[in-house]
Coordinates of C-alpha atoms in Angstrom, one line a residue:
Chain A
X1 CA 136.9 89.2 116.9
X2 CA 136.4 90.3 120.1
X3 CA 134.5 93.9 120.5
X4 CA 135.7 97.0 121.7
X5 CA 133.4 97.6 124.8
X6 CA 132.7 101.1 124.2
X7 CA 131.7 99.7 120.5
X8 CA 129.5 97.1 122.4
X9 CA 128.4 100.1 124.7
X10 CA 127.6 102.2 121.9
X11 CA 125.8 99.5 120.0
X12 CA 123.2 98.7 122.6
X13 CA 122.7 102.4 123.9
X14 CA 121.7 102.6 120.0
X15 CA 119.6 99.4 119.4
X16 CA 117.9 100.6 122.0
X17 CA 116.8 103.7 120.8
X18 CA 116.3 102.4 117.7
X19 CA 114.1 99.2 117.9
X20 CA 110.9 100.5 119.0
X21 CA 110.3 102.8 116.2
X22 CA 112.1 100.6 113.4
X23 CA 109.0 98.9 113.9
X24 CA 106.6 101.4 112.2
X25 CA 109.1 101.4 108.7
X26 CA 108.1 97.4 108.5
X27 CA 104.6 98.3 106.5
X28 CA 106.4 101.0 104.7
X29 CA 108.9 98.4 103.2
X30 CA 106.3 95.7 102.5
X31 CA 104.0 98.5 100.9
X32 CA 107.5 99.2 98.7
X33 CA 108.1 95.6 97.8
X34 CA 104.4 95.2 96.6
X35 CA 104.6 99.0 94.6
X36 CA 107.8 97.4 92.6
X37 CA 106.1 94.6 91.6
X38 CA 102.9 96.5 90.7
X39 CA 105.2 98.7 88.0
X40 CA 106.1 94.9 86.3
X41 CA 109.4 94.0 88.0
X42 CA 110.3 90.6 88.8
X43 CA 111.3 89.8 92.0
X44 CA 115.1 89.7 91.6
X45 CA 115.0 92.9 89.7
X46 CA 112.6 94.7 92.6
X47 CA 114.9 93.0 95.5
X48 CA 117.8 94.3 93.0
X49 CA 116.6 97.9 93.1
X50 CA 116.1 97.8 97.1
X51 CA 119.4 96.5 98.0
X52 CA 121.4 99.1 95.4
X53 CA 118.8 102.1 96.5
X54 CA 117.9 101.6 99.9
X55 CA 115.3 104.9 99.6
X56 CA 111.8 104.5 99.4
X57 CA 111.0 107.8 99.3
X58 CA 113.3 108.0 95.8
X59 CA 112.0 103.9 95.0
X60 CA 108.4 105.5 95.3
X61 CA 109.3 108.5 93.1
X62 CA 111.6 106.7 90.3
X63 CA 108.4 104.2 89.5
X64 CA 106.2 105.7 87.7
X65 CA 109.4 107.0 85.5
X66 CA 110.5 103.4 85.2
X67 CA 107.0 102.5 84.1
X68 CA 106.5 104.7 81.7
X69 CA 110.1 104.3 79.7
X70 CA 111.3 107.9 80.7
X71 CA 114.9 108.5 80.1
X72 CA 117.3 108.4 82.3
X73 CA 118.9 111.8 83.3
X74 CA 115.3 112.2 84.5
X75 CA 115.6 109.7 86.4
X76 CA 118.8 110.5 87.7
X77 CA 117.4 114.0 88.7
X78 CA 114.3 112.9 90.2
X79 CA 116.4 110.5 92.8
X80 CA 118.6 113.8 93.4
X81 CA 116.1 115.3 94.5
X82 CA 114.0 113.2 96.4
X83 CA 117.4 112.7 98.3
X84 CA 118.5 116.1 98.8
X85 CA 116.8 116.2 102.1
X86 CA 119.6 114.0 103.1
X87 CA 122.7 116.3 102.2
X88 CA 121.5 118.8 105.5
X89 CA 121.4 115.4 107.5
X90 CA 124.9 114.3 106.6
X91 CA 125.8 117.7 107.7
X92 CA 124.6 117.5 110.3
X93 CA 125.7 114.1 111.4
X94 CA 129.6 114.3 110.1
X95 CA 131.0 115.5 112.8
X96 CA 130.0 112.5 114.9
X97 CA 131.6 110.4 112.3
X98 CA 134.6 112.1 111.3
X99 CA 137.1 110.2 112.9
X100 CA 136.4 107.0 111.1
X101 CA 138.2 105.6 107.9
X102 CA 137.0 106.8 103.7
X103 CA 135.4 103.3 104.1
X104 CA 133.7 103.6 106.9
X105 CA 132.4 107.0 106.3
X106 CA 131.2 105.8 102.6
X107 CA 129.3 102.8 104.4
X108 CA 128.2 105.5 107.0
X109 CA 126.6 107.8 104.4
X110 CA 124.5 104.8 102.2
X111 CA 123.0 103.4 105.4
X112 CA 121.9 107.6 106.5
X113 CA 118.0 107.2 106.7
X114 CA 115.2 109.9 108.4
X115 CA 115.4 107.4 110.9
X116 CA 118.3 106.8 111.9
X117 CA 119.2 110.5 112.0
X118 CA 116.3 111.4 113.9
X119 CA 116.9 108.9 116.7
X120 CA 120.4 108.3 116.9
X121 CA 121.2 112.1 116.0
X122 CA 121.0 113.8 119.3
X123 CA 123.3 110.6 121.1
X124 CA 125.7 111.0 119.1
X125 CA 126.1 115.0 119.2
X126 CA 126.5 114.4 122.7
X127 CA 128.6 111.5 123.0
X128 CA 133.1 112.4 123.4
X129 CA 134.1 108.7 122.6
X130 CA 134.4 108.2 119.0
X131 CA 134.4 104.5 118.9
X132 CA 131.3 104.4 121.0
X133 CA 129.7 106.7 118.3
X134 CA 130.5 104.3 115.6
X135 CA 129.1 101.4 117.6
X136 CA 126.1 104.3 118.4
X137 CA 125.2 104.7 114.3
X138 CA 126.7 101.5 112.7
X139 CA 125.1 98.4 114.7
X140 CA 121.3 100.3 114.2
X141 CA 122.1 101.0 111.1
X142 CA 123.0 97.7 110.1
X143 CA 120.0 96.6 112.1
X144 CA 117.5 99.0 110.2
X145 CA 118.9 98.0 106.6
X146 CA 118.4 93.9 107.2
X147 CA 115.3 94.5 108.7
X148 CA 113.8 96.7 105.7
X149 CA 115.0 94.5 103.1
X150 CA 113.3 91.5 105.0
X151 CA 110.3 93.6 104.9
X152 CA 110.6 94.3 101.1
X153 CA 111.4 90.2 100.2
X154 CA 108.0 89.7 102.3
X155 CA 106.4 92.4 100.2
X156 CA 107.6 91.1 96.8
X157 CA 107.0 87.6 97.2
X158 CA 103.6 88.1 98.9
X159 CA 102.4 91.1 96.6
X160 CA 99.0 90.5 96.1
X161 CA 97.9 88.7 99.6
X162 CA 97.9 92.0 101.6
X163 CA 94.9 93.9 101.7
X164 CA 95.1 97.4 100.9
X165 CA 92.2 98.7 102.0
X166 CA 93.6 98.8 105.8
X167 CA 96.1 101.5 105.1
X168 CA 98.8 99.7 106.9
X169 CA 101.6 102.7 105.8
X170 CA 100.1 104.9 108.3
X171 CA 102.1 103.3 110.6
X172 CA 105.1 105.1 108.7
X173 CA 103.7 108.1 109.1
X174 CA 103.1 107.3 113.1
X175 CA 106.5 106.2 113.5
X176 CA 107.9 109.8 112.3
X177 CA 105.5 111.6 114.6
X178 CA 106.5 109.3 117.9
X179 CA 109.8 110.6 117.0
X180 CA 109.3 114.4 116.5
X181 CA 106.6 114.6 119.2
X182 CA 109.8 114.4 121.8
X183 CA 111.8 116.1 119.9
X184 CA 109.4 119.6 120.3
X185 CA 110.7 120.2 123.7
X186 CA 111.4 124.3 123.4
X187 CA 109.8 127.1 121.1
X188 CA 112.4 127.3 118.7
X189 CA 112.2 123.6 117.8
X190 CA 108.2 124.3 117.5
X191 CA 108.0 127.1 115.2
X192 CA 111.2 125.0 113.1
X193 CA 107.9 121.9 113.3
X194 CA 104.9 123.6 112.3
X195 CA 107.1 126.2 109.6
X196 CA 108.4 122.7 107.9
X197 CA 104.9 121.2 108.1
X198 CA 103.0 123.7 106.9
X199 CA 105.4 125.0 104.1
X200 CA 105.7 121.3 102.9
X201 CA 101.4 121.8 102.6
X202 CA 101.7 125.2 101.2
X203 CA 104.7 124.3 98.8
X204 CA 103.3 120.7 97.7
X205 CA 102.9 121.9 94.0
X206 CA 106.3 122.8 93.1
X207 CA 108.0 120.7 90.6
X208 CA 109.5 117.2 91.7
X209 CA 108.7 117.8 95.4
X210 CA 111.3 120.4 95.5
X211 CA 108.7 121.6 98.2
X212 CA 109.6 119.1 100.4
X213 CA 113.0 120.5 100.9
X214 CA 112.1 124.1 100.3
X215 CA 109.8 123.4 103.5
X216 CA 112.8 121.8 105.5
X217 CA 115.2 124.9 105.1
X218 CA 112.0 127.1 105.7
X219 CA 111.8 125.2 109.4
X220 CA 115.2 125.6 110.0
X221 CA 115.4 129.0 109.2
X222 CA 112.6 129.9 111.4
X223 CA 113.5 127.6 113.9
X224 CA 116.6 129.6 114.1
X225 CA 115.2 133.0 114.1
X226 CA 113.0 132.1 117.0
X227 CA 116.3 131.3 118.7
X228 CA 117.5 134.8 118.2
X229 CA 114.5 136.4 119.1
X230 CA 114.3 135.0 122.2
X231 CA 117.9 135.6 123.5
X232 CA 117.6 139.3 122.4
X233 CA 113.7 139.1 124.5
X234 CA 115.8 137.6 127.7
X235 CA 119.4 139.5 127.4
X236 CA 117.3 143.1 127.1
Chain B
X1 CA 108.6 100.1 80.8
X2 CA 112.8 100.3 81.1
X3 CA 114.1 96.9 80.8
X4 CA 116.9 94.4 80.5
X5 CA 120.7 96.4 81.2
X6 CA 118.8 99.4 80.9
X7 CA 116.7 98.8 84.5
X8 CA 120.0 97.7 86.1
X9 CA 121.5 100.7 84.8
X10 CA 118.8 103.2 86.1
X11 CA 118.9 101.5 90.0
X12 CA 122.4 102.1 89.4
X13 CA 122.0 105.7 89.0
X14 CA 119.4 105.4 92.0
X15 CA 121.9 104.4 94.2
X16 CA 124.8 107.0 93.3
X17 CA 121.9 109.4 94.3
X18 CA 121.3 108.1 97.5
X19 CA 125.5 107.6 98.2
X20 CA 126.1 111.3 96.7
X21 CA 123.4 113.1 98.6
X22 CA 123.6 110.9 101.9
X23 CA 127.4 110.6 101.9
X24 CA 128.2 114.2 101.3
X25 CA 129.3 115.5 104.2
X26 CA 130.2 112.5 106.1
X27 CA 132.6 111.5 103.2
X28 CA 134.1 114.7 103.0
X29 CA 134.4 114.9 106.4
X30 CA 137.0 117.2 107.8
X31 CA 137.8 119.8 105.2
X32 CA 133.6 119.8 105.2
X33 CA 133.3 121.0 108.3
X34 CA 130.4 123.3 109.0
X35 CA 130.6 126.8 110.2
X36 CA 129.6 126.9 114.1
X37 CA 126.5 129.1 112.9
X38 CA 125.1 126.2 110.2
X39 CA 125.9 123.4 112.7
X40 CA 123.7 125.3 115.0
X41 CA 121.2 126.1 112.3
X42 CA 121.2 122.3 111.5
X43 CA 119.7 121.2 115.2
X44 CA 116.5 122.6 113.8
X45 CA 117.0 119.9 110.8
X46 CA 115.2 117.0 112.1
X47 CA 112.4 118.4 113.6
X48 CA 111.5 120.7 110.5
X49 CA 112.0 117.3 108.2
X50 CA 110.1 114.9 109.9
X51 CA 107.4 117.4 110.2
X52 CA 107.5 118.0 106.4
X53 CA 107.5 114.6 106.0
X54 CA 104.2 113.9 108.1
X55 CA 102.1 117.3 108.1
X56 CA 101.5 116.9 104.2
X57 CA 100.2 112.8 104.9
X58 CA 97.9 114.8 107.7
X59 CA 96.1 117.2 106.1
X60 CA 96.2 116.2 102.4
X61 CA 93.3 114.1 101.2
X62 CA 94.0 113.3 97.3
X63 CA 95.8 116.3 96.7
X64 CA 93.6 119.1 98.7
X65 CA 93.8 120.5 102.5
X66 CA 90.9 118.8 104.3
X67 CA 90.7 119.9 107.8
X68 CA 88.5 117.2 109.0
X69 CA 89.9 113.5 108.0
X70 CA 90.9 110.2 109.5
X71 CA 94.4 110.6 109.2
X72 CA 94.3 113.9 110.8
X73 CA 92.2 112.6 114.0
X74 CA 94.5 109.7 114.1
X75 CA 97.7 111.9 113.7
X76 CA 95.7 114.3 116.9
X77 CA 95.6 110.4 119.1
X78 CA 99.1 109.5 118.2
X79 CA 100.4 112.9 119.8
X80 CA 98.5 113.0 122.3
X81 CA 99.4 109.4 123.1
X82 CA 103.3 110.3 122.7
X83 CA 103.2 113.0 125.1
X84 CA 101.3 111.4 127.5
X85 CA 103.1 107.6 127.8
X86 CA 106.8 106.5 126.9
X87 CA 105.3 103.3 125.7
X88 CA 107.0 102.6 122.4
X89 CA 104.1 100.4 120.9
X90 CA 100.8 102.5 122.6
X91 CA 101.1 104.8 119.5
X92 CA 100.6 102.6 116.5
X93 CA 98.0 100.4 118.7
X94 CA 96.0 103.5 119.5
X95 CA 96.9 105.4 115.9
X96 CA 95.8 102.8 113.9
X97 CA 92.7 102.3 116.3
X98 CA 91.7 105.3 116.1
X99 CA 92.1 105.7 111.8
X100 CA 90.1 102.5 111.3
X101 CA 87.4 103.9 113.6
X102 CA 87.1 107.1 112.3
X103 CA 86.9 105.8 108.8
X104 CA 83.7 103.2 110.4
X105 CA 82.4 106.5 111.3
X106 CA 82.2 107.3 107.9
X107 CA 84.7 110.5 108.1
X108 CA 86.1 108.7 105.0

């Protein structure tokens, strides 16, 4: 099949956005693959949950429920929740995508992760051709999902070999801050940083980390209300 | 621990979570469509998330604000180092540098 250039176009400008920071999620999924193994999973049941999942952050939450026998509508809940985060980013991200077929948009939606919203996000906002916006999102996409569950296989077969004690997951936490570091560019987008860093702090001991997205529509609210502010400060 | 059908049962359930949550809008698409005055709100979105996402992994040591911790000093390098270069791999280089030295140090 020969590729539609602004496809091909698309899919490059996004790879290259991409790659660099896909790099820091590679601890994060070999740290998951161990965690599922830790819990008593075998490794075709752990490789089982990652491919049908595809969420660490809900992986990480459901284990210690899986471990312990809970029942399942709390489970259910708990991966609701942990996800919910991810209902502002597909509305946010939709319009980019709306063009494409009920397929495409359901294959669209499972492959949505913090980071490929946060780097592909702002290209595809500005970009008119919708074919190069599906070769923008899919191709990294794609990219980002092969390359995490190669990270968890290495993880769940090698659980046990990596030492722990060098807290290689930090890099997870580096990747996120190389990619909202640029993204702090104006006031608005500050105050939106430091109310959603600091509320998640503040709100950390609310029930199933419903903090974590209580602290997210904090930021954007304030964000937003900076906005305001200062277009009455400049128009007065 | 779940087992057997059971397990397969609850990743099952995982997954709707992430298709449901994740694929909301995009799925709905058209007839989903955002007022202008959310879609505008919503440009705050990733900034405020990622930030919730790291600030907590910052200034959290086992559950309690610590002011003065590795990660924190490593989190100060790795901004500094972002605004400063565009090179994609000087951040974890220097980040991770600078965690395992402060923890030498005995900030620990």
């Amino acid at each position: 099949m020969a590729l539609n250039p602004a496809f091909r176009e698309g899919a490059q400008a996004g790879l290259r956005a991409f790659i660099p920071l896909s790099v820091g999620f590679i601890p994060w999924a070999i740290v998951t693959g161990i965690a599922m193994r830790a819990i008593g999973m075998d490794a075709i049941e752990s490789m089982g949950m990652s491919v049908l999942v595809f969420a660490a952050t809900a992986q990480f939450g459901a284990l210690p429920l899986i471990a312990s026998g809970a029942p399942l509508w709390l489970i259910f809940v708990t991966g609701m929740v942990l996800n919910l985060r991810f209902v502002i980013f597909s509305a946010a991200i939709a319009p980019a995508l709306h063009e494409q077929s009920l397929a495409r948009r359901l294959v669209s939606g499972f492959l949505l992760t913090d980071a490929a919203f946060a780097v592909l996000g702002p290209g595809l906002a500005g970009a008119r051709d919708p074919v190069w916006r599906w070769g923008y999102y899919l191709v990294p996409s794609l990219y980002g999902w092969l390359l995490w569950q190669g990270f968890v296989l290495v993880g769940v077969l090698g659980a046990g070999f990596f030492p722990r004690d060098w807290s290689l997951e930090f890099m997870g936490t580096i990747a996120l801050m190389v990619m909202v570091v640029p993204m702090v560019r104006s006031q608005p987008m500050l105050v939106a940083a430091l109310t959603g860093g600091l509320g998640a702090v503040f709100l950390r001991d609310l029930p199933l980390r419903l903090g974590l997205f209580a602290a997210i529509l904090l930021g954007i609210a304030a964000g937003f209300a900076a906005e305001h502010w200062r277009r009455k400060e400049t128009t007065e | 621990m779940i087992e057997g059908v059971w397990l397969w049962i609850a990743f099952a359930l995982l997954g709707a979570t992430t298709l449901i949550t994740r694929g909301s809008f995009i799925v709905i698409g058209e007839r989903g469509r955002l007022p202008a005055v959310v879609q505008r709100a919503l440009r705050y979105a990733p900034a405020a998330a990622l930030s919730a996402l790291v600030v907590p992994d910052l200034l959290l040591v086992q559950g309690s604000v610590d002011p003065v911790n590795p990660k924190l000093i490593a989190g100060l390098v790795v901004i500094a180092v972002a605004l400063r270069w565009r090179n994609p791999w000087l951040p974890f280089i220097l980040g991770m540098g600078a965690l395992w030295t402060a923890r030498f140090a005995g900030l620990a």
